[in-house]
PDB file of C-alpha atoms in Angstrom:
ATOM      1  CA  MET A   1      63.400 155.121-123.985  1.00 54.00           C
ATOM      2  CA  THR A   2      62.769 151.442-123.256  1.00 69.00           C
ATOM      3  CA  GLY A   3      62.362 148.290-125.272  1.00 83.00           C
ATOM      4  CA  LYS A   4      64.332 146.177-127.704  1.00 96.00           C
ATOM      5  CA  TYR A   5      63.675 146.029-131.424  1.00 98.00           C
ATOM      6  CA  ILE A   6      64.545 143.730-134.294  1.00 98.00           C
ATOM      7  CA  LEU A   7      64.561 144.399-138.029  1.00 98.00           C
ATOM      8  CA  LEU A   8      63.294 142.187-140.857  1.00 97.00           C
ATOM      9  CA  THR A   9      64.362 142.772-144.468  1.00 96.00           C
ATOM     10  CA  ALA A  10      63.683 140.938-147.716  1.00 94.00           C
ATOM     11  CA  ALA A  11      66.282 141.760-150.370  1.00 94.00           C
ATOM     12  CA  LYS A  12      66.193 140.744-154.030  1.00 93.00           C
ATOM     13  CA  ASN A  13      68.856 142.134-156.376  1.00 94.00           C
ATOM     14  CA  GLU A  14      69.523 145.113-154.092  1.00 96.00           C
ATOM     15  CA  GLY A  15      73.299 145.201-154.602  1.00 96.00           C
ATOM     16  CA  GLN A  16      73.120 148.843-155.630  1.00 96.00           C
ATOM     17  CA  TYR A  17      71.538 149.982-152.368  1.00 97.00           C
ATOM     18  CA  ILE A  18      71.809 147.364-149.588  1.00 97.00           C
ATOM     19  CA  GLY A  19      75.258 148.556-148.464  1.00 98.00           C
ATOM     20  CA  GLN A  20      73.949 152.086-147.864  1.00 98.00           C
ATOM     21  CA  THR A  21      70.972 150.693-145.950  1.00 98.00           C
ATOM     22  CA  ILE A  22      73.200 148.626-143.672  1.00 98.00           C
ATOM     23  CA  GLU A  23      75.570 151.539-143.061  1.00 98.00           C
ATOM     24  CA  SER A  24      72.587 153.731-142.136  1.00 98.00           C
ATOM     25  CA  ILE A  25      71.506 151.198-139.495  1.00 98.00           C
ATOM     26  CA  LEU A  26      75.044 150.844-138.139  1.00 98.00           C
ATOM     27  CA  ALA A  27      75.063 154.626-137.601  1.00 98.00           C
ATOM     28  CA  GLN A  28      71.917 154.531-135.441  1.00 98.00           C
ATOM     29  CA  SER A  29      72.229 155.610-131.808  1.00 98.00           C
ATOM     30  CA  VAL A  30      70.298 152.484-130.753  1.00 98.00           C
ATOM     31  CA  LEU A  31      71.076 149.326-132.710  1.00 98.00           C
ATOM     32  CA  PRO A  32      68.589 146.500-133.238  1.00 98.00           C
ATOM     33  CA  LYS A  33      68.991 143.412-131.087  1.00 97.00           C
ATOM     34  CA  ALA A  34      68.996 141.397-134.312  1.00 97.00           C
ATOM     35  CA  TRP A  35      68.525 142.087-137.996  1.00 98.00           C
ATOM     36  CA  PHE A  36      67.343 139.223-140.170  1.00 97.00           C
ATOM     37  CA  ILE A  37      67.991 139.911-143.857  1.00 96.00           C
ATOM     38  CA  VAL A  38      66.550 137.369-146.284  1.00 95.00           C
ATOM     39  CA  ASP A  39      68.237 137.078-149.663  1.00 93.00           C
ATOM     40  CA  ASP A  40      65.141 136.394-151.769  1.00 85.00           C
ATOM     41  CA  GLY A  41      66.812 134.706-154.744  1.00 88.00           C
ATOM     42  CA  SER A  42      69.158 137.504-155.803  1.00 93.00           C
ATOM     43  CA  THR A  43      71.304 137.033-158.907  1.00 94.00           C
ATOM     44  CA  ASP A  44      73.604 139.983-158.182  1.00 95.00           C
ATOM     45  CA  GLN A  45      76.014 140.693-155.296  1.00 96.00           C
ATOM     46  CA  THR A  46      73.300 141.262-152.668  1.00 96.00           C
ATOM     47  CA  ALA A  47      74.104 138.187-150.541  1.00 96.00           C
ATOM     48  CA  THR A  48      77.856 138.800-150.753  1.00 97.00           C
ATOM     49  CA  ILE A  49      77.477 142.381-149.530  1.00 98.00           C
ATOM     50  CA  ILE A  50      75.219 141.349-146.639  1.00 98.00           C
ATOM     51  CA  GLN A  51      77.576 138.554-145.600  1.00 97.00           C
ATOM     52  CA  ARG A  52      80.536 140.945-145.577  1.00 98.00           C
ATOM     53  CA  PHE A  53      78.743 143.218-143.109  1.00 98.00           C
ATOM     54  CA  ALA A  54      77.435 140.260-141.065  1.00 98.00           C
ATOM     55  CA  GLU A  55      80.971 138.979-140.485  1.00 98.00           C
ATOM     56  CA  ARG A  56      81.828 142.243-138.711  1.00 98.00           C
ATOM     57  CA  ASN A  57      78.445 142.790-137.029  1.00 98.00           C
ATOM     58  CA  PRO A  58      77.060 139.604-135.416  1.00 96.00           C
ATOM     59  CA  PHE A  59      73.558 141.027-134.933  1.00 97.00           C
ATOM     60  CA  ILE A  60      73.122 140.922-138.734  1.00 98.00           C
ATOM     61  CA  ARG A  61      71.913 137.493-139.797  1.00 97.00           C
ATOM     62  CA  LEU A  62      71.753 136.489-143.454  1.00 96.00           C
ATOM     63  CA  LEU A  63      69.043 134.014-144.437  1.00 94.00           C
ATOM     64  CA  SER A  64      68.114 132.608-147.833  1.00 87.00           C
ATOM     65  CA  SER A  65      64.586 132.063-149.112  1.00 76.00           C
ATOM     66  CA  GLY A  66      65.801 129.565-151.700  1.00 65.00           C
ATOM     67  CA  SER A  67      63.601 131.324-154.262  1.00 55.00           C
ATOM     68  CA  LYS A  68      64.728 132.039-157.807  1.00 50.00           C
ATOM     69  CA  GLY A  69      61.428 133.396-159.103  1.00 48.00           C
ATOM     70  CA  ALA A  70      60.587 136.863-160.396  1.00 46.00           C
ATOM     71  CA  ARG A  71      60.306 139.821-158.013  1.00 43.00           C
ATOM     72  CA  SER A  72      56.877 140.080-156.399  1.00 45.00           C
ATOM     73  CA  PHE A  73      55.413 141.532-153.239  1.00 46.00           C
ATOM     74  CA  GLY A  74      53.999 138.117-152.339  1.00 50.00           C
ATOM     75  CA  SER A  75      57.496 136.626-152.372  1.00 71.00           C
ATOM     76  CA  LYS A  76      58.737 139.518-150.235  1.00 80.00           C
ATOM     77  CA  ASP A  77      55.960 138.984-147.672  1.00 82.00           C
ATOM     78  CA  LYS A  78      56.747 135.263-147.416  1.00 84.00           C
ATOM     79  CA  ALA A  79      60.420 136.119-146.860  1.00 87.00           C
ATOM     80  CA  ILE A  80      59.468 138.580-144.097  1.00 91.00           C
ATOM     81  CA  ASN A  81      57.298 135.937-142.435  1.00 88.00           C
ATOM     82  CA  ALA A  82      60.146 133.424-142.615  1.00 89.00           C
ATOM     83  CA  ALA A  83      62.479 135.962-141.018  1.00 91.00           C
ATOM     84  CA  TYR A  84      59.981 136.554-138.217  1.00 93.00           C
ATOM     85  CA  ASP A  85      59.743 132.825-137.552  1.00 92.00           C
ATOM     86  CA  ALA A  86      63.533 132.770-137.183  1.00 90.00           C
ATOM     87  CA  ALA A  87      63.390 135.733-134.792  1.00 93.00           C
ATOM     88  CA  LYS A  88      60.803 134.350-132.361  1.00 89.00           C
ATOM     89  CA  GLU A  89      63.439 132.799-130.096  1.00 87.00           C
ATOM     90  CA  ILE A  90      64.815 136.275-129.317  1.00 93.00           C
ATOM     91  CA  ASP A  91      63.586 138.581-126.550  1.00 95.00           C
ATOM     92  CA  PHE A  92      62.257 141.767-128.180  1.00 97.00           C
ATOM     93  CA  ASP A  93      59.369 144.227-127.933  1.00 97.00           C
ATOM     94  CA  PHE A  94      59.203 145.836-131.390  1.00 98.00           C
ATOM     95  CA  ILE A  95      59.531 144.671-135.001  1.00 97.00           C
ATOM     96  CA  GLY A  96      60.732 146.876-137.841  1.00 97.00           C
ATOM     97  CA  ILE A  97      60.064 146.007-141.481  1.00 96.00           C
ATOM     98  CA  LEU A  98      62.808 147.665-143.510  1.00 97.00           C
ATOM     99  CA  ASP A  99      63.228 147.725-147.280  1.00 96.00           C
ATOM    100  CA  ALA A 100      66.725 147.166-148.640  1.00 96.00           C
ATOM    101  CA  ASP A 101      66.851 150.529-150.440  1.00 97.00           C
ATOM    102  CA  ILE A 102      66.199 152.900-147.524  1.00 98.00           C
ATOM    103  CA  THR A 103      68.404 155.119-145.353  1.00 98.00           C
ATOM    104  CA  PHE A 104      67.642 157.496-142.485  1.00 98.00           C
ATOM    105  CA  GLU A 105      68.480 161.177-142.332  1.00 97.00           C
ATOM    106  CA  ARG A 106      68.715 161.102-138.524  1.00 98.00           C
ATOM    107  CA  GLU A 107      70.948 158.825-136.499  1.00 98.00           C
ATOM    108  CA  ASP A 108      68.463 158.898-133.609  1.00 98.00           C
ATOM    109  CA  TYR A 109      65.610 157.610-135.797  1.00 98.00           C
ATOM    110  CA  TYR A 110      64.976 154.311-134.018  1.00 98.00           C
ATOM    111  CA  GLU A 111      65.776 155.752-130.603  1.00 98.00           C
ATOM    112  CA  SER A 112      63.068 158.364-131.195  1.00 98.00           C
ATOM    113  CA  MET A 113      60.535 155.792-132.450  1.00 98.00           C
ATOM    114  CA  LEU A 114      61.035 153.760-129.265  1.00 98.00           C
ATOM    115  CA  LYS A 115      60.325 156.885-127.209  1.00 98.00           C
ATOM    116  CA  PHE A 116      57.027 157.360-129.086  1.00 98.00           C
ATOM    117  CA  PHE A 117      56.056 153.806-128.156  1.00 98.00           C
ATOM    118  CA  SER A 118      56.928 154.437-124.502  1.00 97.00           C
ATOM    119  CA  ALA A 119      54.743 157.541-124.452  1.00 97.00           C
ATOM    120  CA  SER A 120      51.665 155.874-125.966  1.00 98.00           C
ATOM    121  CA  PRO A 121      50.634 152.339-124.874  1.00 97.00           C
ATOM    122  CA  ARG A 122      48.097 152.026-127.727  1.00 98.00           C
ATOM    123  CA  LEU A 123      50.582 152.988-130.428  1.00 98.00           C
ATOM    124  CA  GLY A 124      50.818 149.953-132.682  1.00 98.00           C
ATOM    125  CA  ILE A 125      52.678 151.200-135.770  1.00 98.00           C
ATOM    126  CA  VAL A 126      54.993 154.207-136.070  1.00 98.00           C
ATOM    127  CA  GLY A 127      57.429 155.669-138.596  1.00 98.00           C
ATOM    128  CA  GLY A 128      58.634 158.747-140.421  1.00 98.00           C
ATOM    129  CA  TYR A 129      57.881 160.275-143.824  1.00 98.00           C
ATOM    130  CA  ILE A 130      59.192 158.783-147.059  1.00 97.00           C
ATOM    131  CA  HIS A 131      61.284 161.069-149.280  1.00 97.00           C
ATOM    132  CA  GLU A 132      62.233 160.228-152.878  1.00 96.00           C
ATOM    133  CA  ARG A 133      64.423 161.920-155.464  1.00 93.00           C
ATOM    134  CA  ALA A 134      62.806 164.238-158.017  1.00 89.00           C
ATOM    135  CA  ASN A 135      65.077 166.086-160.439  1.00 87.00           C
ATOM    136  CA  GLY A 136      68.054 165.254-158.259  1.00 87.00           C
ATOM    137  CA  GLU A 137      66.497 166.625-155.050  1.00 92.00           C
ATOM    138  CA  TRP A 138      64.985 164.746-152.107  1.00 95.00           C
ATOM    139  CA  GLU A 139      61.283 165.588-151.847  1.00 95.00           C
ATOM    140  CA  VAL A 140      58.537 164.308-149.568  1.00 95.00           C
ATOM    141  CA  ARG A 141      56.417 161.642-151.261  1.00 93.00           C
ATOM    142  CA  LYS A 142      52.879 162.840-151.947  1.00 89.00           C
ATOM    143  CA  GLY A 143      51.275 159.779-150.413  1.00 86.00           C
ATOM    144  CA  ASN A 144      52.615 160.522-146.919  1.00 95.00           C
ATOM    145  CA  SER A 145      50.115 161.287-144.156  1.00 96.00           C
ATOM    146  CA  VAL A 146      50.277 161.475-140.373  1.00 97.00           C
ATOM    147  CA  ASP A 147      47.900 158.532-139.975  1.00 96.00           C
ATOM    148  CA  SER A 148      49.700 156.117-142.309  1.00 97.00           C
ATOM    149  CA  VAL A 149      53.193 154.602-142.130  1.00 97.00           C
ATOM    150  CA  ALA A 150      54.785 153.429-145.381  1.00 94.00           C
ATOM    151  CA  GLY A 151      55.469 149.709-145.536  1.00 90.00           C
ATOM    152  CA  GLY A 152      59.156 150.113-146.315  1.00 92.00           C
ATOM    153  CA  MET A 153      59.884 151.214-142.745  1.00 96.00           C
ATOM    154  CA  GLN A 154      56.927 150.272-140.568  1.00 97.00           C
ATOM    155  CA  LEU A 155      57.848 149.732-136.913  1.00 98.00           C
ATOM    156  CA  PHE A 156      55.360 147.587-134.963  1.00 98.00           C
ATOM    157  CA  ARG A 157      54.749 146.965-131.316  1.00 98.00           C
ATOM    158  CA  ARG A 158      55.171 143.198-131.045  1.00 97.00           C
ATOM    159  CA  ALA A 159      51.751 142.731-129.451  1.00 97.00           C
ATOM    160  CA  CYS A 160      50.146 144.558-132.381  1.00 98.00           C
ATOM    161  CA  TYR A 161      52.101 142.620-135.014  1.00 96.00           C
ATOM    162  CA  GLU A 162      51.203 139.272-133.507  1.00 96.00           C
ATOM    163  CA  GLN A 163      47.556 140.212-132.966  1.00 97.00           C
ATOM    164  CA  ILE A 164      47.071 141.033-136.662  1.00 96.00           C
ATOM    165  CA  GLY A 165      49.040 137.974-137.745  1.00 93.00           C
ATOM    166  CA  GLY A 166      51.899 139.875-139.376  1.00 92.00           C
ATOM    167  CA  TYR A 167      51.959 140.454-143.118  1.00 90.00           C
ATOM    168  CA  THR A 168      49.485 138.701-145.427  1.00 84.00           C
ATOM    169  CA  PRO A 169      51.287 137.750-148.690  1.00 80.00           C
ATOM    170  CA  MET A 170      49.757 139.704-151.596  1.00 73.00           C
ATOM    171  CA  HIS A 171      51.236 139.291-155.082  1.00 67.00           C
ATOM    172  CA  TYR A 172      50.683 142.903-156.191  1.00 62.00           C
ATOM    173  CA  GLY A 173      51.425 144.516-152.831  1.00 74.00           C
ATOM    174  CA  GLY A 174      49.232 146.309-150.322  1.00 84.00           C
ATOM    175  CA  GLU A 175      50.237 144.174-147.341  1.00 87.00           C
ATOM    176  CA  ASP A 176      51.335 147.311-145.470  1.00 91.00           C
ATOM    177  CA  TRP A 177      47.919 148.943-145.974  1.00 91.00           C
ATOM    178  CA  LEU A 178      46.156 145.785-144.838  1.00 94.00           C
ATOM    179  CA  ALA A 179      48.362 145.641-141.730  1.00 95.00           C
ATOM    180  CA  GLN A 180      47.381 149.198-140.818  1.00 96.00           C
ATOM    181  CA  ILE A 181      43.681 148.500-141.362  1.00 97.00           C
ATOM    182  CA  ASP A 182      43.889 145.360-139.227  1.00 97.00           C
ATOM    183  CA  ALA A 183      45.772 147.270-136.528  1.00 98.00           C
ATOM    184  CA  ARG A 184      43.059 149.945-136.337  1.00 98.00           C
ATOM    185  CA  MET A 185      40.352 147.281-136.254  1.00 98.00           C
ATOM    186  CA  HIS A 186      42.065 145.992-133.094  1.00 98.00           C
ATOM    187  CA  ASN A 187      42.131 149.502-131.589  1.00 98.00           C
ATOM    188  CA  TRP A 188      45.828 150.209-132.223  1.00 98.00           C
ATOM    189  CA  GLU A 189      47.040 153.664-133.248  1.00 98.00           C
ATOM    190  CA  VAL A 190      49.054 154.266-136.440  1.00 98.00           C
ATOM    191  CA  VAL A 191      51.142 157.451-136.483  1.00 98.00           C
ATOM    192  CA  ALA A 192      53.738 158.904-138.882  1.00 98.00           C
ATOM    193  CA  HIS A 193      56.035 161.785-137.923  1.00 98.00           C
ATOM    194  CA  PRO A 194      56.904 164.234-140.757  1.00 98.00           C
ATOM    195  CA  GLU A 195      60.066 165.506-139.044  1.00 98.00           C
ATOM    196  CA  PHE A 196      61.764 162.119-139.465  1.00 98.00           C
ATOM    197  CA  HIS A 197      62.888 161.890-143.084  1.00 98.00           C
ATOM    198  CA  VAL A 198      63.283 158.396-144.528  1.00 98.00           C
ATOM    199  CA  LEU A 199      65.160 158.321-147.843  1.00 97.00           C
ATOM    200  CA  HIS A 200      63.855 155.813-150.399  1.00 97.00           C
ATOM    201  CA  TYR A 201      66.266 155.227-153.264  1.00 95.00           C
ATOM    202  CA  ARG A 202      64.109 153.270-155.698  1.00 86.00           C
ATOM    203  CA  PRO A 203      60.551 154.594-156.199  1.00 71.00           C
ATOM    204  CA  THR A 204      57.807 152.135-155.358  1.00 60.00           C
ATOM    205  CA  SER A 205      56.823 149.770-158.209  1.00 52.00           C
ATOM    206  CA  SER A 206      59.678 151.004-160.415  1.00 51.00           C
ATOM    207  CA  ALA A 207      61.822 147.845-160.473  1.00 52.00           C
ATOM    208  CA  GLY A 208      60.261 146.516-163.697  1.00 58.00           C
ATOM    209  CA  GLY A 209      59.842 149.849-165.432  1.00 62.00           C
ATOM    210  CA  LYS A 210      57.392 152.745-165.127  1.00 62.00           C
ATOM    211  CA  TRP A 211      54.444 151.258-167.039  1.00 61.00           C
ATOM    212  CA  ARG A 212      54.759 147.827-165.474  1.00 65.00           C
ATOM    213  CA  GLY A 213      54.862 149.552-162.079  1.00 58.00           C
ATOM    214  CA  LEU A 214      51.707 151.550-162.813  1.00 58.00           C
ATOM    215  CA  PHE A 215      49.878 148.412-163.940  1.00 60.00           C
ATOM    216  CA  ARG A 216      50.945 146.599-160.784  1.00 56.00           C
ATOM    217  CA  ALA A 217      49.791 149.541-158.646  1.00 58.00           C
ATOM    218  CA  GLY A 218      46.376 149.332-160.315  1.00 67.00           C
ATOM    219  CA  MET A 219      46.151 145.603-159.619  1.00 59.00           C
ATOM    220  CA  MET A 220      47.159 146.253-156.002  1.00 54.00           C
ATOM    221  CA  ASP A 221      44.297 148.751-155.587  1.00 59.00           C
TER     222      ASP A 221
END
């Protein structure tokens, strides 16, 4: 295993989950060189929770987007891009986009992902399989596939990320799909590994309610 990775997270009103996400990263066998978490205009305790962890773990860096607008994927993408701009001064080889409501079943998750990169020079994006709760049980999300990595935990080779220009802000979402399409157009491989379970606590597009989420998913498509 070789290479250094950083994490980028945009968090808006994630006080219910962000502590679990941070604890899951702290338990990893290989820690990120830096983790930039952008508080994207939260009105709950999100920033306070992040700051409490950052005081004990210097690699965690809390940033603020200064935004007070409604939740949107476009705002999230702009926050991620701002975090990446702040990270450019650091020496790293891989960039992980991590949602603020995700944990990992395995403590060697990132260590294993780095090994996949070492084994395949054309691997541009890698990750595990998203699992979400259904009737109280963790179940694999139906949209998972071995040739697609969910946006909530995409891990990029830096050369790939910079070649595609990072995330393109899209109000209704889909920036993760576009990133994968752009990566393939530049001859990068995208691979997901089913044996690595990634636990997603809030189903995609559910923050504003089921019907609002379905409408937004339709607009995204």
